């Protein structure tokens, strides 16, 4: 599909692409980054609520399938969370990220709200999986990940974020589920590659996520470019 003629994809459109074309996914934090992602042809985005609900968002990102996120604990009771999710859809969200229980996902799905879960290294639940490290290295752990994905599938989720999972495990999981699997440091065998804008653009100092080592040269070049521009401005 050519970017110049593309339209905002539906859930059905994305499902139809599973196994046929790898999607691109990004998390960005501003309208400027949203506009750049649109120009680059990014398929899917995770977007902070204040950006996604901005009146100008759909003007700058009309064809990006955009996902909002708000934890159920921040919203209060299940009924209050459901109310927030319905409001998010009305304001332009195409799907909702939910790291809550399978029961919560099922509640949203039963109301026809497209919902995406999270498996593997889930930051809010990292203590249960041994901290901030890869998940699924043993056969038992890999099978548990598959079961979690199947539970999301049975709960009615349209997809899951699979974070910091061995490539071979992620590949097999993606093949064994009908829902979309979005890789966050889980290799190229999933249905989408998910990266953060601040990592791609070199805004983050210090630790570089493993999946971005191959584009570190881009980060270096960006830093050099910015330094060069600043020096020129100082000498005007």
PDB file of C-alpha atoms in Angstrom:
ATOM      1  CA  UNK A   1       0.000   0.000   0.000  1.00  0.00           C
ATOM      2  CA  UNK A   2       1.539   3.326  -1.070  1.00  0.00           C
ATOM      3  CA  UNK A   3       1.914   5.889   1.709  1.00  0.00           C
ATOM      4  CA  UNK A   4       0.517   8.694  -0.481  1.00  0.00           C
ATOM      5  CA  UNK A   5      -2.788   6.898  -0.915  1.00  0.00           C
ATOM      6  CA  UNK A   6      -3.046   5.034   2.359  1.00  0.00           C
ATOM      7  CA  UNK A   7      -5.960   5.345   4.741  1.00  0.00           C
ATOM      8  CA  UNK A   8      -6.409   4.854   8.462  1.00  0.00           C
ATOM      9  CA  UNK A   9      -6.363   1.067   8.957  1.00  0.00           C
ATOM     10  CA  UNK A  10      -9.103  -0.723  10.831  1.00  0.00           C
ATOM     11  CA  UNK A  11      -8.631  -3.610  13.233  1.00  0.00           C
ATOM     12  CA  UNK A  12      -9.748  -5.911  10.415  1.00  0.00           C
ATOM     13  CA  UNK A  13      -7.117  -4.400   8.097  1.00  0.00           C
ATOM     14  CA  UNK A  14      -4.318  -5.038  10.591  1.00  0.00           C
ATOM     15  CA  UNK A  15      -5.494  -8.579  11.272  1.00  0.00           C
ATOM     16  CA  UNK A  16      -5.524  -9.298   7.546  1.00  0.00           C
ATOM     17  CA  UNK A  17      -1.833  -8.321   7.348  1.00  0.00           C
ATOM     18  CA  UNK A  18      -0.714 -10.867   9.969  1.00  0.00           C
ATOM     19  CA  UNK A  19       1.868 -13.105   8.345  1.00  0.00           C
ATOM     20  CA  UNK A  20       1.816 -11.080   5.123  1.00  0.00           C
ATOM     21  CA  UNK A  21       3.622  -7.829   5.943  1.00  0.00           C
ATOM     22  CA  UNK A  22       5.512  -6.713   9.023  1.00  0.00           C
ATOM     23  CA  UNK A  23       4.060  -3.547  10.486  1.00  0.00           C
ATOM     24  CA  UNK A  24       5.964  -0.595  11.940  1.00  0.00           C
ATOM     25  CA  UNK A  25       5.088   0.718  15.386  1.00  0.00           C
ATOM     26  CA  UNK A  26       6.370   3.658  17.365  1.00  0.00           C
ATOM     27  CA  UNK A  27       5.807   5.463  20.633  1.00  0.00           C
ATOM     28  CA  UNK A  28       6.113   9.224  20.305  1.00  0.00           C
ATOM     29  CA  UNK A  29       5.474  12.113  22.639  1.00  0.00           C
ATOM     30  CA  UNK A  30       4.583  15.239  20.649  1.00  0.00           C
ATOM     31  CA  UNK A  31       2.634  16.501  17.665  1.00  0.00           C
ATOM     32  CA  UNK A  32       5.909  17.165  15.820  1.00  0.00           C
ATOM     33  CA  UNK A  33       6.961  13.541  16.260  1.00  0.00           C
ATOM     34  CA  UNK A  34       3.478  12.417  15.205  1.00  0.00           C
ATOM     35  CA  UNK A  35       3.779  14.438  11.994  1.00  0.00           C
ATOM     36  CA  UNK A  36       7.219  12.947  11.302  1.00  0.00           C
ATOM     37  CA  UNK A  37       5.895   9.427  11.916  1.00  0.00           C
ATOM     38  CA  UNK A  38       3.011  10.066   9.527  1.00  0.00           C
ATOM     39  CA  UNK A  39       5.415  11.307   6.859  1.00  0.00           C
ATOM     40  CA  UNK A  40       7.579   8.217   7.374  1.00  0.00           C
ATOM     41  CA  UNK A  41       4.602   5.901   6.914  1.00  0.00           C
ATOM     42  CA  UNK A  42       4.512   4.430  10.427  1.00  0.00           C
ATOM     43  CA  UNK A  43       1.559   2.033  10.731  1.00  0.00           C
ATOM     44  CA  UNK A  44       0.798   1.989  14.464  1.00  0.00           C
ATOM     45  CA  UNK A  45       1.578   4.291  17.373  1.00  0.00           C
ATOM     46  CA  UNK A  46       1.284   4.322  21.129  1.00  0.00           C
ATOM     47  CA  UNK A  47       0.433   7.894  22.033  1.00  0.00           C
ATOM     48  CA  UNK A  48       0.137   9.755  25.359  1.00  0.00           C
ATOM     49  CA  UNK A  49      -3.462  10.776  25.974  1.00  0.00           C
ATOM     50  CA  UNK A  50      -2.704  14.510  25.977  1.00  0.00           C
ATOM     51  CA  UNK A  51      -1.186  14.219  22.482  1.00  0.00           C
ATOM     52  CA  UNK A  52      -3.749  11.803  21.032  1.00  0.00           C
ATOM     53  CA  UNK A  53      -6.687  13.879  22.264  1.00  0.00           C
ATOM     54  CA  UNK A  54      -5.208  17.171  21.050  1.00  0.00           C
ATOM     55  CA  UNK A  55      -7.483  18.851  18.464  1.00  0.00           C
ATOM     56  CA  UNK A  56      -4.644  18.896  15.914  1.00  0.00           C
ATOM     57  CA  UNK A  57      -3.569  15.260  16.315  1.00  0.00           C
ATOM     58  CA  UNK A  58      -5.609  13.797  13.477  1.00  0.00           C
ATOM     59  CA  UNK A  59      -4.589  16.674  11.238  1.00  0.00           C
ATOM     60  CA  UNK A  60      -0.918  15.686  11.534  1.00  0.00           C
ATOM     61  CA  UNK A  61      -1.395  11.904  11.853  1.00  0.00           C
ATOM     62  CA  UNK A  62      -4.548  11.007   9.908  1.00  0.00           C
ATOM     63  CA  UNK A  63      -3.539   7.471   8.900  1.00  0.00           C
ATOM     64  CA  UNK A  64      -1.673   6.136  11.947  1.00  0.00           C
ATOM     65  CA  UNK A  65      -3.558   3.485  13.940  1.00  0.00           C
ATOM     66  CA  UNK A  66      -3.232   5.146  17.346  1.00  0.00           C
ATOM     67  CA  UNK A  67      -3.375   3.478  20.728  1.00  0.00           C
ATOM     68  CA  UNK A  68      -3.954   5.236  24.048  1.00  0.00           C
ATOM     69  CA  UNK A  69      -3.029   3.876  27.438  1.00  0.00           C
ATOM     70  CA  UNK A  70      -4.210   4.457  30.981  1.00  0.00           C
ATOM     71  CA  UNK A  71      -3.809   1.921  33.766  1.00  0.00           C
ATOM     72  CA  UNK A  72      -6.967   0.640  35.389  1.00  0.00           C
ATOM     73  CA  UNK A  73      -5.562   1.610  38.800  1.00  0.00           C
ATOM     74  CA  UNK A  74      -5.266   5.254  37.714  1.00  0.00           C
ATOM     75  CA  UNK A  75      -8.900   5.322  36.620  1.00  0.00           C
ATOM     76  CA  UNK A  76     -10.387   3.759  39.739  1.00  0.00           C
ATOM     77  CA  UNK A  77     -13.091   1.091  39.673  1.00  0.00           C
ATOM     78  CA  UNK A  78     -13.685  -1.226  36.691  1.00  0.00           C
ATOM     79  CA  UNK A  79     -16.746   0.812  35.715  1.00  0.00           C
ATOM     80  CA  UNK A  80     -14.718   4.044  35.823  1.00  0.00           C
ATOM     81  CA  UNK A  81     -11.992   2.434  33.704  1.00  0.00           C
ATOM     82  CA  UNK A  82     -14.554   1.276  31.162  1.00  0.00           C
ATOM     83  CA  UNK A  83     -15.977   4.795  31.068  1.00  0.00           C
ATOM     84  CA  UNK A  84     -12.491   6.253  30.425  1.00  0.00           C
ATOM     85  CA  UNK A  85     -11.830   3.741  27.637  1.00  0.00           C
ATOM     86  CA  UNK A  86     -15.138   4.493  25.930  1.00  0.00           C
ATOM     87  CA  UNK A  87     -14.332   8.196  26.172  1.00  0.00           C
ATOM     88  CA  UNK A  88     -10.881   7.576  24.651  1.00  0.00           C
ATOM     89  CA  UNK A  89     -12.438   5.813  21.659  1.00  0.00           C
ATOM     90  CA  UNK A  90     -14.901   8.679  21.206  1.00  0.00           C
ATOM     91  CA  UNK A  91     -11.982  11.144  21.251  1.00  0.00           C
ATOM     92  CA  UNK A  92     -10.151   9.326  18.470  1.00  0.00           C
ATOM     93  CA  UNK A  93      -8.221   6.387  19.915  1.00  0.00           C
ATOM     94  CA  UNK A  94      -8.242   3.341  17.637  1.00  0.00           C
ATOM     95  CA  UNK A  95      -7.338   0.917  20.441  1.00  0.00           C
ATOM     96  CA  UNK A  96      -6.468   0.855  24.131  1.00  0.00           C
ATOM     97  CA  UNK A  97      -3.377  -0.560  25.836  1.00  0.00           C
ATOM     98  CA  UNK A  98      -4.205  -2.496  29.004  1.00  0.00           C
ATOM     99  CA  UNK A  99      -1.712  -4.210  31.312  1.00  0.00           C
ATOM    100  CA  UNK A 100      -4.464  -5.296  33.703  1.00  0.00           C
ATOM    101  CA  UNK A 101      -5.963  -8.723  34.253  1.00  0.00           C
ATOM    102  CA  UNK A 102      -7.472 -10.945  31.595  1.00  0.00           C
ATOM    103  CA  UNK A 103     -10.840 -10.209  33.208  1.00  0.00           C
ATOM    104  CA  UNK A 104     -10.317  -6.493  32.587  1.00  0.00           C
ATOM    105  CA  UNK A 105      -9.359  -7.147  28.970  1.00  0.00           C
ATOM    106  CA  UNK A 106     -12.456  -9.308  28.555  1.00  0.00           C
ATOM    107  CA  UNK A 107     -14.627  -6.544  30.020  1.00  0.00           C
ATOM    108  CA  UNK A 108     -13.349  -4.091  27.403  1.00  0.00           C
ATOM    109  CA  UNK A 109     -13.565  -6.587  24.559  1.00  0.00           C
ATOM    110  CA  UNK A 110     -17.160  -7.423  25.465  1.00  0.00           C
ATOM    111  CA  UNK A 111     -17.950  -3.751  24.867  1.00  0.00           C
ATOM    112  CA  UNK A 112     -16.238  -3.925  21.441  1.00  0.00           C
ATOM    113  CA  UNK A 113     -13.274  -1.819  22.552  1.00  0.00           C
ATOM    114  CA  UNK A 114     -10.085  -2.904  20.713  1.00  0.00           C
ATOM    115  CA  UNK A 115      -7.604  -3.726  23.449  1.00  0.00           C
ATOM    116  CA  UNK A 116      -3.918  -4.700  23.481  1.00  0.00           C
ATOM    117  CA  UNK A 117      -2.202  -6.593  26.300  1.00  0.00           C
ATOM    118  CA  UNK A 118       1.425  -6.898  27.418  1.00  0.00           C
ATOM    119  CA  UNK A 119       3.537 -10.041  27.898  1.00  0.00           C
ATOM    120  CA  UNK A 120       7.173 -10.675  28.787  1.00  0.00           C
ATOM    121  CA  UNK A 121       9.038  -7.909  30.573  1.00  0.00           C
ATOM    122  CA  UNK A 122       6.146  -5.748  31.749  1.00  0.00           C
ATOM    123  CA  UNK A 123       7.766  -2.876  33.696  1.00  0.00           C
ATOM    124  CA  UNK A 124       4.903  -2.568  36.191  1.00  0.00           C
ATOM    125  CA  UNK A 125       5.162  -6.302  36.968  1.00  0.00           C
ATOM    126  CA  UNK A 126       8.925  -6.800  36.588  1.00  0.00           C
ATOM    127  CA  UNK A 127       9.360  -7.990  40.168  1.00  0.00           C
ATOM    128  CA  UNK A 128       7.325 -11.109  39.328  1.00  0.00           C
ATOM    129  CA  UNK A 129       9.665 -12.070  36.476  1.00  0.00           C
ATOM    130  CA  UNK A 130      13.000 -11.364  38.158  1.00  0.00           C
ATOM    131  CA  UNK A 131      13.500  -7.680  37.393  1.00  0.00           C
ATOM    132  CA  UNK A 132      14.400  -5.840  34.219  1.00  0.00           C
ATOM    133  CA  UNK A 133      15.787  -8.668  32.131  1.00  0.00           C
ATOM    134  CA  UNK A 134      14.730 -11.029  29.352  1.00  0.00           C
ATOM    135  CA  UNK A 135      11.775 -13.305  30.032  1.00  0.00           C
ATOM    136  CA  UNK A 136      11.162 -16.756  28.540  1.00  0.00           C
ATOM    137  CA  UNK A 137      14.670 -18.219  28.486  1.00  0.00           C
ATOM    138  CA  UNK A 138      13.652 -21.636  29.832  1.00  0.00           C
ATOM    139  CA  UNK A 139      11.187 -24.036  28.236  1.00  0.00           C
ATOM    140  CA  UNK A 140       8.745 -23.648  31.130  1.00  0.00           C
ATOM    141  CA  UNK A 141       8.936 -19.858  30.999  1.00  0.00           C
ATOM    142  CA  UNK A 142       8.450 -19.880  27.228  1.00  0.00           C
ATOM    143  CA  UNK A 143       5.359 -22.076  27.550  1.00  0.00           C
ATOM    144  CA  UNK A 144       4.001 -19.753  30.229  1.00  0.00           C
ATOM    145  CA  UNK A 145       4.417 -16.789  27.867  1.00  0.00           C
ATOM    146  CA  UNK A 146       2.534 -18.658  25.148  1.00  0.00           C
ATOM    147  CA  UNK A 147      -0.252 -19.444  27.605  1.00  0.00           C
ATOM    148  CA  UNK A 148      -0.491 -15.782  28.588  1.00  0.00           C
ATOM    149  CA  UNK A 149      -0.780 -14.766  24.935  1.00  0.00           C
ATOM    150  CA  UNK A 150      -3.467 -17.414  24.383  1.00  0.00           C
ATOM    151  CA  UNK A 151      -5.296 -16.083  27.448  1.00  0.00           C
ATOM    152  CA  UNK A 152      -5.272 -12.603  25.924  1.00  0.00           C
ATOM    153  CA  UNK A 153      -6.542 -14.139  22.684  1.00  0.00           C
ATOM    154  CA  UNK A 154      -9.369 -15.892  24.549  1.00  0.00           C
ATOM    155  CA  UNK A 155     -10.189 -12.666  26.400  1.00  0.00           C
ATOM    156  CA  UNK A 156     -10.759 -10.913  23.073  1.00  0.00           C
ATOM    157  CA  UNK A 157      -7.594  -8.807  22.775  1.00  0.00           C
ATOM    158  CA  UNK A 158      -6.603  -7.751  19.257  1.00  0.00           C
ATOM    159  CA  UNK A 159      -2.906  -7.980  20.069  1.00  0.00           C
ATOM    160  CA  UNK A 160      -0.112  -8.081  22.627  1.00  0.00           C
ATOM    161  CA  UNK A 161       3.151  -6.271  23.137  1.00  0.00           C
ATOM    162  CA  UNK A 162       5.869  -8.910  23.566  1.00  0.00           C
ATOM    163  CA  UNK A 163       8.779  -7.307  25.401  1.00  0.00           C
ATOM    164  CA  UNK A 164      12.375  -8.561  25.780  1.00  0.00           C
ATOM    165  CA  UNK A 165      11.716 -12.191  24.893  1.00  0.00           C
ATOM    166  CA  UNK A 166      14.204 -14.508  23.096  1.00  0.00           C
ATOM    167  CA  UNK A 167      13.829 -14.294  19.326  1.00  0.00           C
ATOM    168  CA  UNK A 168      13.100 -18.006  18.831  1.00  0.00           C
ATOM    169  CA  UNK A 169      10.398 -17.932  21.500  1.00  0.00           C
ATOM    170  CA  UNK A 170       8.807 -14.793  20.076  1.00  0.00           C
ATOM    171  CA  UNK A 171       8.780 -16.312  16.580  1.00  0.00           C
ATOM    172  CA  UNK A 172       6.946 -19.416  17.777  1.00  0.00           C
ATOM    173  CA  UNK A 173       4.461 -17.435  19.858  1.00  0.00           C
ATOM    174  CA  UNK A 174       3.614 -15.203  16.914  1.00  0.00           C
ATOM    175  CA  UNK A 175       2.971 -18.272  14.741  1.00  0.00           C
ATOM    176  CA  UNK A 176       0.754 -19.933  17.352  1.00  0.00           C
ATOM    177  CA  UNK A 177      -1.747 -17.137  17.956  1.00  0.00           C
ATOM    178  CA  UNK A 178      -4.316 -15.446  15.769  1.00  0.00           C
ATOM    179  CA  UNK A 179      -3.834 -12.046  17.409  1.00  0.00           C
ATOM    180  CA  UNK A 180      -1.179  -9.494  16.483  1.00  0.00           C
ATOM    181  CA  UNK A 181       2.164  -9.728  18.280  1.00  0.00           C
ATOM    182  CA  UNK A 182       4.224  -6.539  18.525  1.00  0.00           C
ATOM    183  CA  UNK A 183       7.925  -6.989  19.239  1.00  0.00           C
ATOM    184  CA  UNK A 184       9.684  -4.796  21.783  1.00  0.00           C
ATOM    185  CA  UNK A 185      13.171  -6.246  21.722  1.00  0.00           C
ATOM    186  CA  UNK A 186      11.807  -9.667  20.760  1.00  0.00           C
ATOM    187  CA  UNK A 187      13.262  -9.978  17.267  1.00  0.00           C
ATOM    188  CA  UNK A 188      11.975  -9.534  13.755  1.00  0.00           C
ATOM    189  CA  UNK A 189       9.654 -12.533  13.600  1.00  0.00           C
ATOM    190  CA  UNK A 190       6.632 -10.832  15.138  1.00  0.00           C
ATOM    191  CA  UNK A 191       3.876  -8.918  13.355  1.00  0.00           C
ATOM    192  CA  UNK A 192       5.294  -5.470  14.145  1.00  0.00           C
ATOM    193  CA  UNK A 193       8.508  -3.843  15.330  1.00  0.00           C
ATOM    194  CA  UNK A 194       7.859  -1.395  18.192  1.00  0.00           C
ATOM    195  CA  UNK A 195      10.403   1.344  18.990  1.00  0.00           C
ATOM    196  CA  UNK A 196      10.402   4.553  21.032  1.00  0.00           C
ATOM    197  CA  UNK A 197      11.023   7.854  19.263  1.00  0.00           C
ATOM    198  CA  UNK A 198      13.483   9.069  21.898  1.00  0.00           C
ATOM    199  CA  UNK A 199      15.603   5.937  21.393  1.00  0.00           C
ATOM    200  CA  UNK A 200      15.490   6.182  17.597  1.00  0.00           C
ATOM    201  CA  UNK A 201      16.370   9.876  17.576  1.00  0.00           C
ATOM    202  CA  UNK A 202      19.128   9.601  20.159  1.00  0.00           C
ATOM    203  CA  UNK A 203      17.437  11.674  22.857  1.00  0.00           C
ATOM    204  CA  UNK A 204      18.153   9.060  25.524  1.00  0.00           C
ATOM    205  CA  UNK A 205      21.582   9.156  27.157  1.00  0.00           C
ATOM    206  CA  UNK A 206      23.165   6.145  28.813  1.00  0.00           C
ATOM    207  CA  UNK A 207      21.897   2.622  28.195  1.00  0.00           C
ATOM    208  CA  UNK A 208      20.919   1.792  24.617  1.00  0.00           C
ATOM    209  CA  UNK A 209      18.237  -0.913  24.225  1.00  0.00           C
ATOM    210  CA  UNK A 210      19.780  -4.020  22.666  1.00  0.00           C
ATOM    211  CA  UNK A 211      17.492  -3.941  19.636  1.00  0.00           C
ATOM    212  CA  UNK A 212      18.822  -0.480  18.745  1.00  0.00           C
ATOM    213  CA  UNK A 213      22.543  -1.292  18.707  1.00  0.00           C
ATOM    214  CA  UNK A 214      22.415  -1.661  14.917  1.00  0.00           C
ATOM    215  CA  UNK A 215      21.357   1.964  14.483  1.00  0.00           C
ATOM    216  CA  UNK A 216      23.734   3.480  17.017  1.00  0.00           C
ATOM    217  CA  UNK A 217      25.576   5.077  14.091  1.00  0.00           C
ATOM    218  CA  UNK A 218      22.408   7.072  13.393  1.00  0.00           C
ATOM    219  CA  UNK A 219      22.371   8.284  16.994  1.00  0.00           C
ATOM    220  CA  UNK A 220      26.034   9.331  16.737  1.00  0.00           C
ATOM    221  CA  UNK A 221      25.404  11.168  13.477  1.00  0.00           C
ATOM    222  CA  UNK A 222      22.415  12.964  14.959  1.00  0.00           C
ATOM    223  CA  UNK A 223      24.474  14.107  17.940  1.00  0.00           C
ATOM    224  CA  UNK A 224      27.209  15.312  15.594  1.00  0.00           C
ATOM    225  CA  UNK A 225      24.689  17.139  13.446  1.00  0.00           C
ATOM    226  CA  UNK A 226      23.127  18.872  16.443  1.00  0.00           C
ATOM    227  CA  UNK A 227      26.559  19.857  17.795  1.00  0.00           C
ATOM    228  CA  UNK A 228      27.567  21.248  14.395  1.00  0.00           C
ATOM    229  CA  UNK A 229      24.389  23.318  14.144  1.00  0.00           C
ATOM    230  CA  UNK A 230      24.869  24.731  17.644  1.00  0.00           C
ATOM    231  CA  UNK A 231      28.468  25.696  16.877  1.00  0.00           C
ATOM    232  CA  UNK A 232      27.409  27.479  13.698  1.00  0.00           C
ATOM    233  CA  UNK A 233      24.696  29.369  15.538  1.00  0.00           C
ATOM    234  CA  UNK A 234      27.200  30.513  18.158  1.00  0.00           C
ATOM    235  CA  UNK A 235      29.490  31.891  15.447  1.00  0.00           C
ATOM    236  CA  UNK A 236      26.845  33.931  13.623  1.00  0.00           C
TER     237      UNK A 236
END
